[in-house]
XYZ file of N, CA and C in Angstrom:
492
model
N -59.997 95.638 143.143
C -60.702 94.296 142.885
C -59.633 94.273 141.669
N -59.210 92.218 141.789
C -58.466 92.202 140.639
C -58.718 91.808 139.456
N -59.702 91.152 139.271
C -60.945 90.831 137.920
C -61.627 91.979 137.591
N -61.326 92.932 136.844
C -62.349 93.971 136.795
C -62.536 94.300 135.053
N -63.218 94.924 134.442
C -63.411 95.024 133.388
C -62.678 96.412 132.820
N -62.016 96.802 133.853
C -61.036 98.269 133.486
C -59.634 97.657 133.719
N -59.396 96.543 133.507
C -58.267 95.858 133.329
C -57.801 95.612 131.627
N -56.792 96.673 131.406
C -56.762 96.658 129.980
C -56.499 95.338 129.229
N -57.120 95.428 128.252
C -57.108 94.050 127.301
C -57.668 92.800 127.813
N -58.238 92.706 128.875
C -58.648 91.390 129.461
C -59.563 90.564 128.144
N -60.547 91.297 127.633
C -60.925 90.156 126.853
C -60.463 89.483 125.314
N -59.070 90.395 125.234
C -58.313 89.829 124.017
C -57.155 88.748 124.952
N -57.217 89.060 125.789
C -56.608 87.932 126.881
C -56.989 86.514 126.696
N -58.351 86.809 127.051
C -59.335 85.641 126.954
C -59.054 84.679 125.744
N -59.589 85.777 124.699
C -59.618 85.315 123.242
C -58.426 84.588 122.825
N -57.476 85.352 122.972
C -56.201 84.681 122.379
C -55.725 83.601 123.163
N -55.370 83.972 124.510
C -54.884 83.016 125.466
C -55.805 81.450 125.666
N -56.755 81.675 125.780
C -57.761 80.728 126.299
C -58.505 80.068 124.852
N -59.287 80.971 124.358
C -59.985 80.777 123.208
C -59.263 80.216 122.028
N -58.339 80.730 121.754
C -57.178 80.236 120.753
C -56.789 79.036 121.046
N -56.331 78.666 122.263
C -55.961 77.281 122.766
C -57.332 76.149 122.146
N -57.982 76.392 122.891
C -58.892 75.788 122.805
C -59.451 75.183 121.263
N -59.726 76.368 120.689
C -60.306 76.265 119.163
C -58.884 75.372 118.279
N -57.686 75.582 118.800
C -56.836 74.947 118.155
C -56.846 73.548 118.463
N -57.145 73.194 119.929
C -57.020 71.779 120.247
C -58.373 71.329 119.446
N -59.293 71.876 119.495
C -60.492 71.323 118.792
C -60.350 71.178 117.014
N -59.711 71.703 116.572
C -59.086 71.525 115.164
C -58.355 70.564 114.960
N -57.187 70.118 115.869
C -56.290 68.990 115.832
C -57.028 67.679 116.170
N -57.507 67.236 117.088
C -58.337 66.081 117.650
C -58.547 65.543 116.610
N -59.582 65.721 115.861
C -60.266 64.817 114.897
C -58.666 64.308 114.115
N -58.004 65.104 113.472
C -56.907 64.450 112.654
C -56.117 63.470 113.813
N -55.680 63.893 115.091
C -55.298 63.125 116.087
C -56.097 61.782 116.336
N -57.070 61.856 116.308
C -57.830 60.494 116.691
C -57.824 59.644 115.192
N -57.795 60.252 114.071
C -57.641 59.539 112.803
C -56.500 58.735 112.885
N -55.300 59.318 113.171
C -54.111 58.590 112.932
C -53.580 58.039 113.996
N -54.128 58.107 115.184
C -53.805 57.403 116.397
C -52.952 58.148 117.159
N -52.336 59.096 116.994
C -51.279 59.815 117.658
C -51.399 61.382 117.325
N -50.569 61.970 118.191
C -50.242 63.464 118.068
C -49.565 63.948 119.009
N -49.272 65.503 119.055
C -48.470 65.951 119.875
C -48.948 67.405 120.057
N -49.514 67.748 121.209
C -49.945 69.017 121.699
C -49.043 69.708 122.188
N -48.398 71.083 121.664
C -47.619 71.951 122.476
C -48.182 73.035 122.639
N -48.819 73.404 123.950
C -49.367 74.707 124.282
C -48.102 75.467 125.248
N -48.095 76.837 124.714
C -47.587 77.736 125.230
C -48.407 78.418 126.414
N -47.687 78.257 127.670
C -48.331 78.929 128.832
C -47.521 79.968 129.150
N -46.880 80.116 130.276
C -46.221 81.088 130.872
C -45.793 81.067 132.122
N -44.797 81.313 132.522
C -44.266 80.948 134.238
C -45.462 82.049 135.174
N -46.324 82.891 134.267
C -47.468 83.158 135.013
C -48.256 82.030 135.365
N -48.377 81.146 134.590
C -49.564 79.968 134.816
C -48.675 79.267 136.167
N -47.608 79.760 136.557
C -47.146 78.548 137.761
C -46.957 79.654 139.378
N -47.133 80.941 138.615
C -47.445 81.990 139.904
C -48.198 83.059 140.087
N -48.620 83.793 140.885
C -49.634 84.797 140.990
C -48.746 86.307 141.305
N -49.007 87.008 140.279
C -48.419 88.374 140.574
C -49.190 89.303 140.493
N -49.229 90.229 141.302
C -50.075 91.517 141.302
C -50.423 92.264 139.818
N -51.356 92.669 139.804
C -51.407 93.115 138.317
C -52.002 92.381 137.359
N -51.427 90.926 137.264
C -51.530 90.225 136.391
C -52.668 89.258 136.388
N -53.832 89.159 137.352
C -54.706 88.331 137.591
C -55.433 87.630 136.596
N -55.766 88.198 135.277
C -56.762 87.882 134.039
C -55.636 87.184 133.365
N -54.334 87.540 132.744
C -53.271 86.820 132.226
C -53.125 85.750 132.976
N -52.236 85.723 134.389
C -52.267 84.506 134.890
C -53.266 83.353 135.077
N -54.503 83.966 134.871
C -55.770 83.197 134.874
C -55.955 82.371 133.620
N -55.547 83.108 132.734
C -55.875 82.462 131.077
C -54.726 81.347 131.062
N -53.289 81.730 131.800
C -52.779 80.722 131.664
C -52.314 79.632 132.567
N -53.081 79.892 133.614
C -53.314 78.642 134.405
C -54.437 77.731 134.001
N -55.805 78.289 133.060
C -56.590 77.460 132.678
C -55.890 76.571 131.517
N -54.952 77.594 130.567
C -54.272 76.434 129.783
C -53.477 75.313 130.265
N -52.480 75.560 131.258
C -51.949 74.608 131.975
C -52.862 73.450 132.616
N -54.300 73.909 133.250
C -54.998 72.834 133.588
C -55.576 72.342 132.338
N -55.997 72.807 131.349
C -56.373 71.851 129.989
C -55.373 70.802 129.557
N -54.228 71.398 129.876
C -53.054 70.769 129.080
C -52.677 69.299 129.853
N -52.890 69.680 131.597
C -52.878 68.437 132.140
C -54.079 67.404 131.977
N -55.287 68.401 131.856
C -56.451 66.961 131.601
C -56.270 66.210 130.205
N -55.766 67.155 129.069
C -55.332 66.428 128.060
C -54.705 65.160 128.122
N -53.552 65.893 128.779
C -52.547 64.492 129.121
C -52.829 63.133 129.477
N -53.799 63.474 130.689
C -54.584 62.080 131.342
C -55.515 61.548 130.674
N -56.476 62.250 130.024
C -57.409 61.848 129.320
C -57.144 61.329 127.888
N -55.903 61.352 127.417
C -55.443 61.020 126.245
C -55.116 59.336 126.042
N -54.941 58.996 127.339
C -54.416 57.446 127.425
C -53.388 57.080 126.865
N -52.420 58.241 126.409
C -51.186 57.880 125.810
C -51.435 58.156 124.149
N -52.540 58.370 123.807
C -52.828 58.224 122.184
C -52.093 59.736 121.572
N -52.029 60.509 122.520
C -51.243 61.612 121.704
C -50.160 62.359 123.153
N -49.291 62.843 122.925
C -48.327 63.816 124.056
C -48.858 65.333 124.135
N -48.756 65.687 125.217
C -49.042 67.112 125.638
C -47.709 67.795 126.214
N -47.236 68.769 125.800
C -46.154 69.629 126.106
C -46.702 70.837 126.591
N -46.249 71.398 127.543
C -46.584 72.973 128.198
C -45.189 73.744 128.187
N -45.069 74.400 127.288
C -43.657 75.391 127.723
C -44.191 76.608 128.227
N -43.592 77.064 129.164
C -43.731 77.922 130.067
C -42.642 79.033 130.005
N -42.809 80.076 129.014
C -41.757 81.076 129.043
C -41.800 82.112 129.999
N -40.521 82.675 130.327
C -40.584 83.506 131.395
C -40.349 84.999 129.992
N -39.625 85.568 130.640
C -39.517 87.162 129.924
C -38.684 86.931 128.608
N -39.748 87.020 127.467
C -38.940 86.853 126.200
C -38.973 88.232 125.449
N -37.840 88.457 124.645
C -38.010 89.644 123.797
C -38.629 89.576 122.857
N -40.029 90.345 123.021
C -40.715 90.076 121.686
C -41.430 91.769 121.811
N -41.991 92.066 120.540
C -42.443 93.642 120.891
C -43.754 93.930 121.652
N -43.884 93.006 122.475
C -45.299 92.874 123.159
C -45.749 94.355 123.866
N -44.588 94.855 124.766
C -44.708 96.104 125.117
C -45.163 97.069 124.138
N -44.940 97.166 122.921
C -44.931 98.693 122.129
C -46.482 98.679 122.237
N -47.362 97.451 122.326
C -49.005 97.955 122.083
C -49.572 98.367 123.616
N -48.750 98.235 124.450
C -49.310 98.680 125.861
C -49.578 100.514 125.689
N -50.745 100.772 126.025
C -50.949 102.369 126.095
C -50.641 103.013 127.445
N -50.554 102.346 128.613
C -50.010 103.068 129.685
C -48.565 103.166 129.451
N -48.332 104.647 129.386
C -47.086 104.907 128.936
C -46.073 104.398 130.389
N -46.063 104.381 131.623
C -45.319 104.057 132.659
C -45.275 102.603 132.402
N -45.953 101.805 132.034
C -46.100 100.478 132.204
C -45.176 100.029 130.848
N -45.810 100.683 129.917
C -44.654 100.410 128.920
C -43.151 100.766 128.956
N -42.887 102.207 129.555
C -41.589 101.916 129.605
C -40.619 101.320 130.557
N -41.373 100.801 131.763
C -41.169 99.833 132.416
C -40.880 98.510 132.118
N -41.614 98.164 131.192
C -41.673 96.670 130.446
C -40.368 96.638 129.628
N -40.329 97.682 128.473
C -39.131 97.914 127.718
C -37.742 97.976 128.451
N -37.745 98.672 129.253
C -36.470 98.641 130.262
C -36.111 97.477 130.811
N -37.150 96.525 131.713
C -36.729 95.423 131.897
C -36.311 94.536 130.577
N -37.010 94.408 129.536
C -36.649 93.852 128.559
C -35.369 93.785 127.973
N -34.884 94.997 128.009
C -33.545 95.598 127.256
C -32.705 94.901 128.579
N -32.970 94.641 129.672
C -31.828 94.330 130.742
C -31.444 92.839 130.684
N -32.769 92.189 130.498
C -32.781 90.464 131.168
C -33.908 89.603 130.065
N -34.397 90.008 129.120
C -35.354 89.258 128.359
C -34.257 88.277 127.563
N -34.694 87.331 127.253
C -34.242 85.988 126.440
C -34.682 85.983 124.981
N -33.787 85.630 124.024
C -34.383 85.410 122.766
C -35.341 84.474 122.473
N -36.300 84.702 121.324
C -37.280 83.522 121.001
C -36.945 82.358 121.049
N -35.625 82.302 120.310
C -34.943 81.106 120.028
C -35.129 80.099 121.158
N -34.750 80.706 122.065
C -34.677 79.744 123.344
C -36.040 79.072 123.619
N -37.111 79.532 123.311
C -38.336 78.719 123.268
C -38.671 77.966 122.150
N -38.195 78.306 120.749
C -38.325 77.348 119.670
C -37.430 76.169 120.225
N -36.435 76.583 120.628
C -35.385 75.263 121.018
C -36.256 74.374 121.910
N -37.057 74.855 122.917
C -37.402 73.932 123.897
C -38.540 73.201 123.459
N -39.343 73.444 122.270
C -40.287 72.927 121.355
C -39.670 72.217 120.617
N -38.557 72.053 120.129
C -37.899 71.205 119.312
C -37.203 69.910 119.956
N -36.940 70.531 121.088
C -36.343 69.154 122.263
C -37.495 68.400 122.539
N -38.572 68.938 122.902
C -40.098 68.052 123.242
C -40.463 67.180 122.078
N -40.834 67.968 120.950
C -41.215 67.189 119.842
C -40.343 66.186 119.328
N -38.943 66.364 119.807
C -37.756 65.558 118.967
C -37.695 63.844 119.460
N -38.258 63.902 120.919
C -38.099 62.935 121.661
C -38.698 61.566 121.119
N -38.274 60.634 121.394
C -39.061 59.325 120.829
C -40.295 59.049 121.257
N -41.612 58.373 120.373
C -42.904 58.428 120.615
C -43.524 58.065 122.016
N -42.622 57.153 122.476
C -42.914 56.747 123.951
C -42.409 57.719 124.903
N -41.993 58.954 124.718
C -41.375 59.890 125.639
C -42.189 61.393 125.820
N -42.809 61.587 126.822
C -43.866 62.546 126.820
C -42.708 63.627 127.632
N -42.326 64.817 126.966
C -42.246 65.988 128.260
C -43.089 66.974 128.650
N -43.291 66.805 129.365
C -44.595 67.222 130.097
C -44.863 68.815 130.208
N -43.665 69.820 131.141
C -43.770 71.013 130.804
C -42.303 71.318 130.995
N -42.046 72.320 130.112
C -40.480 73.061 130.181
C -40.884 74.769 130.523
N -40.027 74.667 131.717
C -39.899 76.441 132.075
C -38.805 76.769 131.114
N -38.768 77.784 130.565
C -37.380 78.666 129.819
C -37.914 79.984 130.397
N -36.798 80.857 131.361
C -36.904 81.948 131.613
C -35.314 82.428 131.796
N -35.334 83.939 132.006
C -33.964 84.743 132.394
C -33.545 84.049 133.923
N -32.205 83.733 133.912
C -31.898 83.488 134.918
C -31.986 84.538 136.325
N -32.332 85.625 135.701
C -32.451 86.543 136.924
C -33.836 87.198 136.921
N -34.823 86.514 136.298
C -36.045 87.115 136.334
C -36.727 87.252 137.512
N -36.768 86.364 138.966
C -37.317 86.337 139.921
C -36.523 87.720 140.657
N -35.347 88.281 140.469
C -35.194 88.538 141.211
C -35.362 90.189 140.684
N -35.261 90.438 139.491
C -36.014 91.737 138.643
C -37.254 91.623 138.631
N -38.069 91.094 139.086
C -39.510 90.873 139.094
C -40.007 91.921 139.826
N -39.391 92.060 141.660
C -40.068 92.396 142.342
C -39.665 94.160 141.940
N -38.236 94.271 141.574
C -38.207 95.755 141.245
C -39.219 96.036 140.009
N -39.427 95.354 139.169
C -40.624 96.050 138.327
C -42.032 96.140 138.869
N -42.139 95.182 139.812
C -43.428 95.725 140.451
C -43.377 96.825 141.055
N -42.496 97.025 142.135
C -42.198 98.613 142.632
C -42.427 99.538 141.539
N -41.601 99.647 140.774
C -41.650 100.518 139.831
C -43.070 100.654 139.260
N -43.816 99.897 138.989
C -45.062 99.513 137.997
C -46.114 100.124 138.995
N -45.954 100.197 140.447
C -47.115 99.805 141.429
C -47.883 101.163 141.167
N -49.465 101.192 140.997
C -50.166 102.372 140.852
C -50.267 102.497 139.398
N -49.739 101.795 138.218
C -49.793 102.336 137.185
C -50.874 101.592 136.009
N -51.416 100.541 137.121
C -52.451 99.777 136.335
C -54.044 100.429 136.835
N -54.978 100.059 136.368
C -56.113 100.910 136.795
C -57.008 99.652 136.889
N -57.093 98.854 138.094
C -57.707 97.856 138.616
C -58.602 98.233 139.953
């Protein structure tokens, strides 16, 4: 079963990735409506573009944010811009919080090999928001150049380490 309550951290993924995005949008819309313009930048993930075994809940939240972003873009009638940033594997302390030792080790090993610096994501955000008011940058995918090749090796290493 893909979406089970046995998937570690699924409630937090929904709270942070989906609810957090919705609450942020809800807080900004009144200001954007009052001033007549604004720019939403939603951090999605490359998992919002593809489906990876063992990543169903995470990918689901990121797909939801991608859908919400595209809907906002269409519904705004040009009043505000909407950009989705889809990072791939970024060097963060994410793996430190994983309780499954084999999974944590595999992710840390892959991060050491290919992860890109957070500054690459910050630069993509800066690019999107620096465009003229009549230019909207829809989605930006920023990932290591070798991410896809390593993904399959990573999944092979981790097979069986998830309780799903």
